[in-house]
Backbone as CSV, one residue per row, in Angstrom:
resi,resn,N_x,N_y,N_z,CA_x,CA_y,CA_z,C_x,C_y,C_z
1,THR,-143.794,-10.706,21.970,-144.658,-11.948,21.908,-146.097,-11.693,22.159
2,ILE,-146.520,-10.460,22.389,-147.897,-10.227,22.613,-148.651,-10.342,21.263
3,THR,-149.788,-11.071,21.247,-150.557,-11.285,20.105,-151.949,-10.669,20.298
4,GLY,-152.662,-10.665,19.195,-154.026,-10.095,19.242,-154.907,-11.064,20.118
5,GLU,-154.673,-12.335,20.006,-155.460,-13.244,20.830,-155.231,-12.993,22.294
6,THR,-154.027,-12.779,22.701,-153.725,-12.478,24.131,-154.487,-11.249,24.571
7,VAL,-154.412,-10.240,23.804,-155.078,-8.936,24.186,-156.621,-9.195,24.271
8,GLU,-157.126,-10.015,23.225,-158.532,-10.273,23.247,-158.978,-10.992,24.553
9,LEU,-158.129,-11.989,24.937,-158.427,-12.671,26.237,-158.392,-11.816,27.444
10,LEU,-157.537,-10.789,27.346,-157.403,-9.827,28.513,-158.541,-8.772,28.518
11,GLU,-159.233,-8.585,27.447,-160.203,-7.478,27.382,-161.311,-7.606,28.490
12,PRO,-161.844,-8.843,28.789,-162.859,-8.884,29.812,-162.326,-8.437,31.162
13,TYR,-161.137,-8.698,31.483,-160.532,-8.254,32.674,-160.251,-6.735,32.733
14,LEU,-159.777,-6.315,31.494,-159.414,-4.866,31.446,-160.669,-3.945,31.533
15,ASP,-161.815,-4.569,31.114,-163.029,-3.774,31.183,-163.705,-3.818,32.553
16,MET,-163.222,-4.628,33.491,-163.822,-4.655,34.857,-163.534,-3.299,35.583
17,GLU,-164.535,-2.919,36.408,-164.433,-1.638,37.092,-163.306,-1.642,38.185
18,ASP,-163.117,-2.849,38.805,-162.130,-2.847,39.896,-160.792,-3.343,39.436
19,TYR,-160.554,-3.421,38.020,-159.284,-3.824,37.515,-158.489,-2.539,37.309
20,ASN,-157.847,-2.083,38.392,-157.113,-0.887,38.348,-156.019,-0.950,39.491
21,LEU,-155.109,-0.017,39.480,-154.008,-0.017,40.386,-154.445,0.148,41.824
22,GLU,-155.426,1.006,42.133,-155.770,1.271,43.529,-156.388,-0.026,44.136
23,THR,-157.278,-0.636,43.387,-157.921,-1.863,43.888,-156.862,-3.015,44.078
24,ALA,-155.987,-3.072,43.068,-154.983,-4.168,43.108,-154.028,-3.938,44.338
25,LYS,-153.738,-2.692,44.722,-152.924,-2.455,45.853,-153.560,-2.949,47.142
26,LYS,-154.909,-2.804,47.207,-155.661,-3.187,48.396,-155.678,-4.736,48.459
27,VAL,-155.780,-5.354,47.304,-155.970,-6.826,47.290,-154.575,-7.552,47.221
28,CYS,-153.687,-7.072,46.374,-152.429,-7.805,46.140,-151.243,-7.230,46.727
29,GLY,-151.293,-6.043,47.118,-150.068,-5.417,47.787,-149.044,-5.101,46.776
30,ASN,-147.847,-5.629,46.998,-146.662,-5.190,46.207,-146.737,-5.631,44.764
31,VAL,-147.545,-6.650,44.459,-147.558,-7.113,43.054,-148.720,-6.404,42.263
32,ALA,-149.227,-5.385,42.907,-150.329,-4.673,42.267,-149.875,-4.038,40.919
33,GLY,-148.512,-3.783,40.778,-148.020,-3.079,39.546,-148.290,-3.948,38.354
34,LEU,-148.432,-5.261,38.539,-148.728,-6.155,37.384,-150.008,-5.702,36.690
35,CYS,-150.940,-5.142,37.436,-152.200,-4.719,36.825,-152.017,-3.590,35.854
36,SER,-151.192,-2.634,36.317,-150.937,-1.501,35.437,-150.059,-1.928,34.195
37,TRP,-149.205,-2.952,34.479,-148.335,-3.398,33.418,-149.135,-4.094,32.349
38,THR,-150.145,-4.935,32.705,-150.970,-5.611,31.703,-151.834,-4.607,30.938
39,GLN,-152.309,-3.559,31.604,-153.024,-2.525,30.881,-152.115,-1.766,29.860
40,ALA,-150.850,-1.495,30.355,-149.923,-0.738,29.487,-149.552,-1.626,28.267
41,MET,-149.367,-2.959,28.452,-148.949,-3.778,27.386,-150.081,-3.952,26.376
42,ALA,-151.285,-3.990,26.867,-152.401,-4.122,25.946,-152.573,-2.824,25.126
43,TYR,-152.446,-1.712,25.827,-152.432,-0.368,25.103,-151.304,-0.219,24.168
44,PHE,-150.139,-0.685,24.592,-148.940,-0.657,23.701,-149.169,-1.495,22.425
45,TYR,-149.873,-2.669,22.637,-150.054,-3.507,21.486,-150.946,-2.750,20.437
46,GLY,-151.989,-2.115,20.956,-152.920,-1.426,20.059,-152.202,-0.250,19.324
47,ILE,-151.340,0.501,20.075,-150.658,1.573,19.402,-149.663,0.991,18.415
48,ASN,-148.894,-0.023,18.868,-147.889,-0.593,18.025,-148.341,-1.222,16.755
49,LYS,-149.638,-1.736,16.860,-150.300,-2.295,15.700,-150.477,-1.244,14.522
50,GLU,-150.703,-0.022,15.060,-150.916,1.068,14.076,-149.530,1.646,13.656
51,VAL,-148.613,1.585,14.537,-147.330,2.210,14.273,-146.442,1.349,13.372
52,LEU,-146.479,0.038,13.531,-145.622,-0.835,12.743,-145.789,-0.642,11.251
53,PRO,-147.020,-0.549,10.726,-147.131,-0.253,9.262,-146.555,1.069,8.903
54,LEU,-146.760,2.024,9.857,-146.135,3.357,9.581,-144.618,3.274,9.605
55,LYS,-144.006,2.494,10.538,-142.577,2.309,10.496,-142.129,1.649,9.235
56,ALA,-142.875,0.591,8.855,-142.519,-0.069,7.613,-142.515,0.898,6.358
57,ASN,-143.679,1.618,6.401,-143.831,2.654,5.305,-142.713,3.687,5.382
58,LEU,-142.346,4.054,6.680,-141.298,5.064,6.853,-140.022,4.542,6.319
59,ALA,-139.663,3.254,6.664,-138.426,2.700,6.155,-138.458,2.615,4.615
60,LEU,-139.605,2.276,4.059,-139.726,2.203,2.649,-139.511,3.585,2.017
61,GLN,-140.216,4.614,2.625,-140.090,5.905,2.093,-138.744,6.486,2.278
62,GLU,-138.031,6.087,3.439,-136.672,6.563,3.582,-135.713,5.967,2.562
63,GLY,-135.984,4.626,2.183,-135.185,4.021,1.137,-135.410,4.726,-0.238
64,ARG,-136.773,4.998,-0.444,-137.024,5.781,-1.642,-136.425,7.151,-1.666
65,LEU,-136.449,7.769,-0.479,-135.853,9.115,-0.326,-134.329,9.067,-0.629
66,ALA,-133.660,8.024,-0.024,-132.280,7.899,-0.171,-131.931,7.679,-1.657
67,ALA,-132.761,6.840,-2.343,-132.544,6.621,-3.772,-132.765,7.827,-4.551
68,ALA,-133.880,8.539,-4.158,-134.131,9.805,-4.892,-133.046,10.847,-4.610
69,GLN,-132.598,10.895,-3.354,-131.484,11.848,-3.033,-130.247,11.513,-3.823
70,MET,-129.968,10.208,-3.995,-128.827,9.804,-4.778,-128.968,10.216,-6.247
71,GLU,-130.174,9.983,-6.768,-130.480,10.411,-8.145,-130.389,11.983,-8.201
72,LEU,-130.861,12.595,-7.216,-130.787,14.067,-7.266,-129.375,14.506,-7.260
73,ASN,-128.499,13.882,-6.371,-127.053,14.201,-6.344,-126.478,14.009,-7.697
74,ASN,-126.686,12.800,-8.257,-126.189,12.535,-9.583,-126.656,13.555,-10.653
75,ALA,-127.950,13.856,-10.490,-128.485,14.871,-11.460,-127.850,16.225,-11.244
76,GLN,-127.648,16.561,-9.900,-126.993,17.810,-9.600,-125.613,17.924,-10.164
77,ILE,-124.895,16.779,-10.008,-123.523,16.704,-10.604,-123.515,16.858,-12.084
78,GLN,-124.448,16.153,-12.689,-124.624,16.330,-14.200,-124.985,17.703,-14.567
79,LEU,-125.905,18.286,-13.754,-126.313,19.669,-14.045,-125.139,20.678,-13.934
80,GLU,-124.313,20.441,-12.887,-123.137,21.343,-12.731,-122.245,21.169,-13.880
81,GLU,-122.020,19.832,-14.298,-121.070,19.603,-15.444,-121.692,20.271,-16.710
82,LYS,-122.959,20.069,-16.925,-123.615,20.772,-18.088,-123.582,22.199,-18.015
83,GLN,-123.736,22.752,-16.778,-123.669,24.232,-16.613,-122.317,24.718,-16.949
84,MET,-121.242,23.996,-16.529,-119.881,24.401,-16.914,-119.672,24.415,-18.433
85,GLU,-120.196,23.243,-19.026,-120.081,23.154,-20.446,-120.871,24.315,-21.131
86,LEU,-122.071,24.600,-20.553,-122.889,25.744,-21.057,-122.164,27.054,-20.993
87,ASP,-121.488,27.229,-19.750,-120.775,28.570,-19.546,-119.633,28.627,-20.562
88,GLN,-118.945,27.493,-20.816,-117.807,27.519,-21.759,-118.338,27.785,-23.155
89,VAL,-119.457,27.130,-23.504,-119.999,27.358,-24.867,-120.573,28.808,-24.943
90,GLN,-121.101,29.327,-23.842,-121.660,30.617,-23.842,-120.524,31.701,-24.005
91,ALA,-119.375,31.406,-23.298,-118.174,32.272,-23.470,-117.699,32.225,-24.864
92,MET,-117.628,31.024,-25.469,-117.182,30.932,-26.834,-118.144,31.605,-27.816
93,TYR,-119.446,31.501,-27.496,-120.459,32.155,-28.253,-120.366,33.694,-28.204
94,ASP,-120.130,34.224,-26.970,-119.982,35.627,-26.772,-118.731,36.152,-27.534
95,THR,-117.630,35.354,-27.404,-116.430,35.784,-28.099,-116.670,35.814,-29.617
96,ALA,-117.340,34.752,-30.132,-117.688,34.663,-31.518,-118.461,35.822,-31.961
97,MET,-119.472,36.217,-31.145,-120.398,37.289,-31.467,-119.627,38.574,-31.508
98,LYS,-118.682,38.795,-30.552,-117.841,39.996,-30.499,-116.984,40.074,-31.720
99,GLU,-116.418,38.870,-32.134,-115.534,38.876,-33.336,-116.473,39.176,-34.559
100,LYS,-117.621,38.610,-34.571,-118.557,38.822,-35.714,-118.881,40.337,-35.799
101,GLN,-119.251,40.924,-34.612,-119.571,42.340,-34.613,-118.366,43.202,-35.086
102,ALA,-117.133,42.837,-34.592,-115.931,43.513,-35.030,-115.725,43.432,-36.509
103,LEU,-115.984,42.205,-37.030,-115.857,41.998,-38.484,-116.838,42.809,-39.266
104,LEU,-118.090,42.823,-38.678,-119.188,43.577,-39.403,-118.842,45.060,-39.361
105,ASP,-118.246,45.582,-38.206,-117.881,46.972,-38.136,-116.736,47.240,-39.124
106,ASP,-115.782,46.358,-39.182,-114.627,46.525,-40.131,-115.147,46.479,-41.566
107,ALA,-116.094,45.589,-41.807,-116.594,45.443,-43.164,-117.384,46.770,-43.549
108,GLU,-118.141,47.241,-42.526,-118.909,48.532,-42.844,-117.988,49.689,-43.059
109,ALA,-116.921,49.756,-42.169,-115.872,50.824,-42.386,-115.232,50.714,-43.737
110,CYS,-114.906,49.437,-44.077,-114.236,49.219,-45.403,-115.227,49.608,-46.571
111,ARG,-116.449,49.290,-46.336,-117.485,49.554,-47.390,-117.607,51.092,-47.591
112,ARG,-117.594,51.820,-46.383,-117.651,53.266,-46.502,-116.451,53.846,-47.189
113,LYS,-115.300,53.255,-46.830,-114.085,53.779,-47.520,-114.040,53.450,-48.954
114,MET,-114.588,52.262,-49.366,-114.647,51.954,-50.776,-115.590,52.879,-51.491
115,ASN,-116.747,53.138,-50.893,-117.678,54.073,-51.484,-117.132,55.426,-51.677
116,ASN,-116.422,55.942,-50.604,-115.798,57.255,-50.633,-114.752,57.242,-51.736
117,ALA,-113.930,56.115,-51.782,-112.880,56.039,-52.795,-113.438,55.989,-54.149
118,THR,-114.584,55.245,-54.342,-115.236,55.144,-55.660,-115.782,56.572,-56.081
119,ALA,-116.388,57.251,-55.057,-116.915,58.547,-55.417,-115.749,59.489,-55.736
120,LEU,-114.635,59.343,-55.001,-113.472,60.226,-55.226,-112.869,59.959,-56.599
121,ILE,-112.763,58.656,-56.951,-112.223,58.266,-58.290,-113.134,58.789,-59.415
122,GLU,-114.454,58.610,-59.169,-115.329,59.049,-60.199,-115.333,60.570,-60.357
123,GLY,-115.201,61.251,-59.126,-115.130,62.700,-59.166,-113.889,63.213,-59.804
124,LEU,-112.819,62.474,-59.581,-111.530,62.893,-60.164,-111.256,62.401,-61.534
125,GLY,-112.143,61.528,-61.999,-111.930,60.978,-63.330,-111.806,61.996,-64.388
126,GLY,-112.622,63.114,-64.216,-112.553,64.214,-65.215,-111.310,64.972,-65.167
127,GLU,-110.545,64.815,-64.040,-109.323,65.539,-63.932,-108.078,64.836,-64.588
128,LYS,-108.402,63.609,-65.112,-107.327,62.797,-65.629,-106.645,63.521,-66.776
129,LEU,-107.538,64.088,-67.664,-106.964,64.742,-68.882,-106.145,65.938,-68.443
130,ARG,-106.645,66.704,-67.481,-105.940,67.898,-67.049,-104.595,67.543,-66.360
131,TRP,-104.694,66.436,-65.542,-103.409,65.980,-64.928,-102.406,65.548,-65.953
132,THR,-102.883,64.861,-66.951,-101.995,64.344,-68.011,-101.330,65.522,-68.721
133,ALA,-102.240,66.535,-69.052,-101.648,67.703,-69.683,-100.678,68.500,-68.769
134,SER,-101.106,68.556,-67.483,-100.175,69.265,-66.470,-98.840,68.519,-66.325
135,SER,-98.921,67.173,-66.291,-97.672,66.380,-66.202,-96.774,66.592,-67.392
136,LYS,-97.378,66.662,-68.610,-96.597,66.881,-69.841,-96.024,68.281,-69.760
137,ASN,-96.840,69.256,-69.206,-96.395,70.678,-69.165,-95.248,70.759,-68.198
138,PHE,-95.336,70.017,-67.032,-94.233,70.002,-66.009,-92.965,69.421,-66.619
139,GLN,-93.133,68.367,-67.374,-91.974,67.797,-68.044,-91.276,68.739,-68.995
140,ASN,-92.104,69.499,-69.704,-91.538,70.497,-70.567,-90.888,71.622,-69.791
141,GLN,-91.483,71.916,-68.678,-90.865,73.007,-67.882,-89.505,72.535,-67.365
142,ILE,-89.358,71.285,-66.951,-88.111,70.733,-66.530,-87.086,70.830,-67.674
143,ILE,-87.495,70.429,-68.866,-86.544,70.495,-70.005,-86.169,71.955,-70.316
144,ASN,-87.098,72.810,-70.201,-86.886,74.239,-70.576,-86.351,75.077,-69.407
145,LEU,-86.150,74.458,-68.221,-85.833,75.238,-67.037,-84.485,75.955,-67.199
146,VAL,-83.463,75.321,-67.797,-82.210,76.049,-67.989,-82.319,77.291,-68.801
147,GLY,-82.981,77.111,-69.911,-83.101,78.336,-70.830,-84.009,79.418,-70.160
148,ASN,-85.066,79.023,-69.478,-85.900,79.983,-68.795,-85.120,80.753,-67.713
149,VAL,-84.364,80.015,-66.976,-83.616,80.617,-65.900,-82.519,81.602,-66.496
150,LEU,-81.941,81.193,-67.644,-80.976,82.031,-68.307,-81.583,83.336,-68.791
151,LEU,-82.840,83.219,-69.319,-83.503,84.435,-69.820,-83.838,85.318,-68.652
152,ALA,-84.378,84.703,-67.516,-84.736,85.503,-66.341,-83.479,86.195,-65.741
153,THR,-82.426,85.433,-65.714,-81.188,86.042,-65.165,-80.660,87.129,-66.019
154,GLY,-80.701,87.004,-67.364,-80.247,88.085,-68.274,-81.190,89.316,-68.089
155,PHE,-82.495,89.028,-67.896,-83.430,90.164,-67.790,-83.082,90.967,-66.452
156,LEU,-82.819,90.279,-65.421,-82.505,90.925,-64.105,-81.150,91.697,-64.211
157,SER,-80.225,91.133,-64.953,-78.878,91.613,-64.945,-78.656,92.834,-65.909
158,TYR,-79.347,92.820,-67.068,-79.034,93.753,-68.151,-80.163,94.677,-68.574
159,SER,-81.411,94.384,-68.304,-82.490,95.176,-68.890,-82.942,96.308,-68.045
160,GLY,-82.378,96.530,-66.880,-82.815,97.569,-66.022,-82.724,98.935,-66.556
161,PRO,-81.720,99.384,-67.246,-81.646,100.790,-67.701,-82.506,101.131,-68.921
162,PHE,-83.147,100.072,-69.510,-83.792,100.256,-70.828,-85.333,100.403,-70.658
163,ASN,-85.976,100.884,-71.718,-87.459,101.045,-71.690,-88.068,99.661,-72.125
164,GLN,-89.393,99.631,-72.246,-90.073,98.386,-72.503,-89.697,97.847,-73.832
165,GLU,-89.701,98.671,-74.864,-89.445,98.224,-76.215,-88.051,97.593,-76.321
166,TYR,-87.051,98.222,-75.713,-85.712,97.671,-75.818,-85.514,96.389,-75.007
167,ARG,-86.251,96.348,-73.895,-86.230,95.050,-73.149,-86.711,93.902,-73.859
168,ASN,-87.834,94.169,-74.572,-88.443,93.071,-75.394,-87.433,92.694,-76.537
169,LEU,-86.782,93.690,-77.103,-85.807,93.452,-78.195,-84.645,92.555,-77.665
170,LEU,-84.235,92.909,-76.494,-83.132,92.071,-75.834,-83.532,90.646,-75.684
171,LEU,-84.715,90.414,-75.200,-85.273,89.030,-74.957,-85.370,88.279,-76.288
172,GLU,-85.763,88.992,-77.378,-85.839,88.283,-78.700,-84.419,87.977,-79.151
173,LEU,-83.468,88.835,-78.992,-82.077,88.563,-79.394,-81.506,87.447,-78.614
174,TRP,-81.762,87.385,-77.295,-81.308,86.216,-76.543,-81.928,84.931,-76.962
175,LYS,-83.174,84.917,-77.287,-83.874,83.699,-77.682,-83.263,83.181,-78.983
176,LYS,-82.883,84.083,-79.898,-82.244,83.700,-81.181,-80.907,83.014,-80.924
177,GLU,-80.147,83.606,-80.031,-78.853,83.050,-79.717,-79.064,81.664,-79.004
178,MET,-80.094,81.524,-78.180,-80.312,80.210,-77.593,-80.763,79.173,-78.587
179,ASP,-81.505,79.624,-79.565,-81.966,78.733,-80.654,-80.736,78.222,-81.404
180,ASN,-79.803,79.111,-81.701,-78.642,78.695,-82.481,-77.775,77.785,-81.597
181,SER,-77.792,77.959,-80.274,-76.931,77.100,-79.401,-77.758,75.872,-78.916
182,LYS,-79.057,75.671,-79.461,-79.851,74.539,-79.143,-80.063,74.384,-77.574
183,ILE,-80.280,75.647,-76.942,-80.661,75.655,-75.540,-82.109,75.743,-75.443
184,PRO,-82.812,74.710,-74.844,-84.261,74.730,-74.777,-84.798,75.792,-73.890
185,TYR,-85.917,76.372,-74.200,-86.569,77.338,-73.374,-88.136,77.357,-73.785
186,SER,-88.936,77.945,-72.953,-90.371,77.979,-73.236,-90.643,79.143,-74.190
187,LYS,-91.335,78.725,-75.302,-91.572,79.728,-76.300,-92.558,80.833,-75.801
188,ASP,-93.495,80.404,-74.859,-94.432,81.402,-74.363,-94.021,81.872,-73.004
189,LEU,-92.726,81.976,-72.747,-92.267,82.285,-71.361,-92.734,83.753,-71.050
190,ASN,-93.307,83.848,-69.898,-93.608,85.190,-69.322,-92.639,85.557,-68.181
191,ILE,-91.756,86.470,-68.422,-90.722,86.738,-67.432,-91.357,87.259,-66.167
192,THR,-92.345,88.137,-66.264,-93.038,88.662,-65.143,-93.649,87.587,-64.339
193,GLY,-94.400,86.657,-64.960,-95.075,85.583,-64.268,-94.084,84.593,-63.623
194,MET,-92.912,84.450,-64.200,-91.862,83.568,-63.650,-91.211,84.132,-62.386
195,LEU,-91.031,85.455,-62.352,-90.330,86.001,-61.285,-91.079,86.550,-60.095
196,VAL,-92.355,86.721,-60.306,-93.224,87.207,-59.180,-94.660,86.678,-59.304
197,ASP,-95.278,86.469,-58.198,-96.700,85.986,-58.261,-97.693,87.092,-58.191
198,ASN,-98.910,86.777,-58.481,-99.969,87.768,-58.554,-100.251,88.404,-57.144
199,ALA,-100.139,87.668,-56.130,-100.395,88.182,-54.825,-99.415,89.296,-54.427
200,THR,-98.099,89.078,-54.839,-97.073,90.106,-54.607,-97.328,91.340,-55.440
201,VAL,-97.723,91.110,-56.677,-98.040,92.279,-57.532,-99.180,93.036,-56.939
202,GLY,-100.187,92.426,-56.491,-101.328,93.067,-55.868,-100.947,93.909,-54.693
203,GLU,-99.997,93.279,-53.899,-99.589,93.988,-52.684,-98.746,95.309,-53.149
204,TRP,-97.999,95.137,-54.160,-97.228,96.270,-54.662,-98.148,97.404,-55.118
205,ASN,-99.226,97.045,-55.843,-100.152,97.981,-56.338,-100.761,98.726,-55.179
206,LEU,-101.076,98.006,-54.100,-101.618,98.693,-52.916,-100.646,99.661,-52.277
207,GLN,-99.394,99.345,-52.439,-98.314,100.202,-51.850,-98.004,101.431,-52.768
208,GLY,-98.611,101.472,-53.897,-98.468,102.611,-54.756,-97.735,102.361,-56.079
209,LEU,-97.328,101.193,-56.410,-96.632,100.896,-57.665,-97.700,100.789,-58.737
210,PRO,-97.566,101.483,-59.873,-98.511,101.325,-61.039,-98.604,99.916,-61.528
211,ASN,-99.674,99.631,-62.218,-100.060,98.284,-62.605,-99.615,97.916,-64.063
212,ASP,-98.876,98.842,-64.687,-98.463,98.553,-66.035,-97.273,97.557,-66.047
213,ASP,-97.029,96.957,-67.222,-95.955,95.954,-67.250,-94.589,96.464,-66.928
214,LEU,-94.321,97.646,-67.416,-92.977,98.243,-67.253,-92.694,98.516,-65.714
215,SER,-93.778,99.007,-65.021,-93.600,99.321,-63.601,-93.400,97.966,-62.819
216,ILE,-94.167,96.941,-63.220,-94.075,95.703,-62.528,-92.620,95.154,-62.778
217,GLN,-92.213,95.217,-64.006,-90.810,94.758,-64.323,-89.767,95.479,-63.462
218,ASN,-89.988,96.806,-63.372,-89.044,97.607,-62.530,-89.107,97.166,-61.075
219,GLY,-90.317,96.830,-60.612,-90.410,96.306,-59.207,-89.676,94.956,-59.009
220,ILE,-89.729,94.138,-60.099,-89.055,92.873,-60.046,-87.508,93.151,-59.951
221,ILE,-87.044,94.012,-60.809,-85.608,94.339,-60.827,-85.142,94.821,-59.466
222,VAL,-85.972,95.686,-58.843,-85.612,96.322,-57.571,-85.564,95.273,-56.536
223,THR,-86.477,94.340,-56.491,-86.559,93.373,-55.352,-85.758,92.154,-55.633
224,LYS,-85.444,91.790,-56.868,-84.840,90.508,-57.183,-83.356,90.660,-57.584
225,ALA,-82.947,91.771,-58.070,-81.583,91.896,-58.523,-80.626,91.878,-57.327
226,SER,-79.345,91.436,-57.573,-78.397,91.370,-56.506,-77.695,92.674,-56.230
227,ARG,-77.781,93.695,-57.142,-77.161,95.002,-56.953,-78.221,95.958,-56.567
228,TYR,-77.762,97.046,-55.913,-78.662,98.102,-55.519,-79.152,98.913,-56.747
229,PRO,-80.464,99.143,-56.902,-80.917,99.782,-58.098,-80.851,101.339,-57.998
230,LEU,-80.703,101.936,-59.126,-80.739,103.484,-59.211,-82.002,103.727,-59.947
231,LEU,-83.012,104.374,-59.228,-84.287,104.680,-59.878,-84.305,106.126,-60.488
232,ILE,-84.601,106.189,-61.800,-84.848,107.485,-62.462,-86.347,107.628,-62.428
233,ASP,-86.826,108.507,-61.496,-88.163,108.523,-61.134,-88.772,109.936,-61.184
234,PRO,-89.017,110.532,-62.439,-89.452,111.898,-62.466,-90.839,112.121,-61.903
235,GLN,-91.712,111.176,-61.933,-93.071,111.322,-61.428,-93.205,110.919,-59.947
236,GLY,-92.148,110.432,-59.345,-92.183,110.095,-57.899,-92.967,108.862,-57.554
237,GLN,-93.368,108.059,-58.572,-94.179,106.880,-58.243,-93.289,105.786,-57.555
238,GLY,-92.071,105.646,-58.061,-91.211,104.657,-57.397,-90.882,105.043,-55.929
239,LYS,-90.605,106.351,-55.685,-90.292,106.778,-54.373,-91.463,106.505,-53.452
240,ILE,-92.681,106.741,-53.879,-93.885,106.471,-53.016,-93.932,105.002,-52.686
241,TRP,-93.762,104.187,-53.763,-93.888,102.751,-53.618,-92.837,102.219,-52.598
242,ILE,-91.534,102.633,-52.704,-90.539,102.206,-51.852,-90.760,102.661,-50.382
243,LYS,-91.252,103.859,-50.238,-91.507,104.285,-48.827,-92.565,103.478,-48.167
244,ASN,-93.702,103.201,-48.920,-94.713,102.409,-48.402,-94.250,100.968,-48.095
245,LYS,-93.468,100.439,-49.083,-93.046,99.031,-48.984,-92.114,98.835,-47.767
246,GLU,-91.232,99.768,-47.530,-90.220,99.575,-46.508,-90.527,100.320,-45.163
247,LYS,-91.737,100.848,-45.124,-92.172,101.608,-43.929,-92.021,100.829,-42.665
248,ASN,-92.351,99.542,-42.695,-92.316,98.633,-41.528,-90.910,98.104,-41.253
249,ASN,-89.959,98.345,-42.159,-88.631,97.872,-41.992,-87.649,98.928,-41.531
250,GLY,-88.103,99.965,-40.998,-87.212,101.059,-40.439,-86.541,101.828,-41.546
251,LEU,-87.167,102.145,-42.685,-86.562,102.877,-43.745,-86.237,104.364,-43.254
252,GLN,-85.062,104.789,-43.580,-84.668,106.144,-43.271,-84.503,106.941,-44.603
253,VAL,-85.101,108.119,-44.699,-85.187,108.904,-45.871,-84.395,110.214,-45.615
254,ASN,-83.486,110.473,-46.562,-82.681,111.781,-46.527,-83.259,112.666,-47.624
255,SER,-83.795,113.808,-47.164,-84.374,114.796,-48.135,-83.340,115.389,-49.039
């Protein structure tokens, strides 16, 4: 209930030099505390006059702060929701990018394979004619296989005792009989090439076997025939060859 008018009326008394607690005690005794109380109330009014607007402003600002805090909380909730959505979208994006990179890598690998395949096809294109001819040749070999094997078997079984000229004559006679019996065979058949490869012939030559056709045929008969051969060897070439050939197989020689 203190007003500015009341404080203004008190100011002349408050400004007096003897308006204090010590003087009041001397004059008024026990009620001297009223002097200090009136001074305190006047001082309180002045302070409170400045504090009230501050309190009002404080309450206003606290209200604004509460509203702002509520907005901040709502914004924080929205931010967290958006962050979760962003994280999900980011995860989807990362997955999509990985899939994209994997597809790009697969596409690049496929492109390299296609380029290699194209280069291979182009490089092998020139082989088509040779392959076609080889395929036809293989087919002819299959057809002529029975006759060729028959000639090779006859050569191994019966031509051993004879010289080169008579061996060739035997082959020609057999071919005529096969023509009469309509047994297919290769017209250009090479008995030596059919029964032994070049690498083996080269190894025989290193072991001492002469390189002429008759010696190579004799080597074939010795190694391929099912019966033990009897070598008529006046020059000793066959003996040297057999010794070298069987040296690592524990060959025993009786003088």
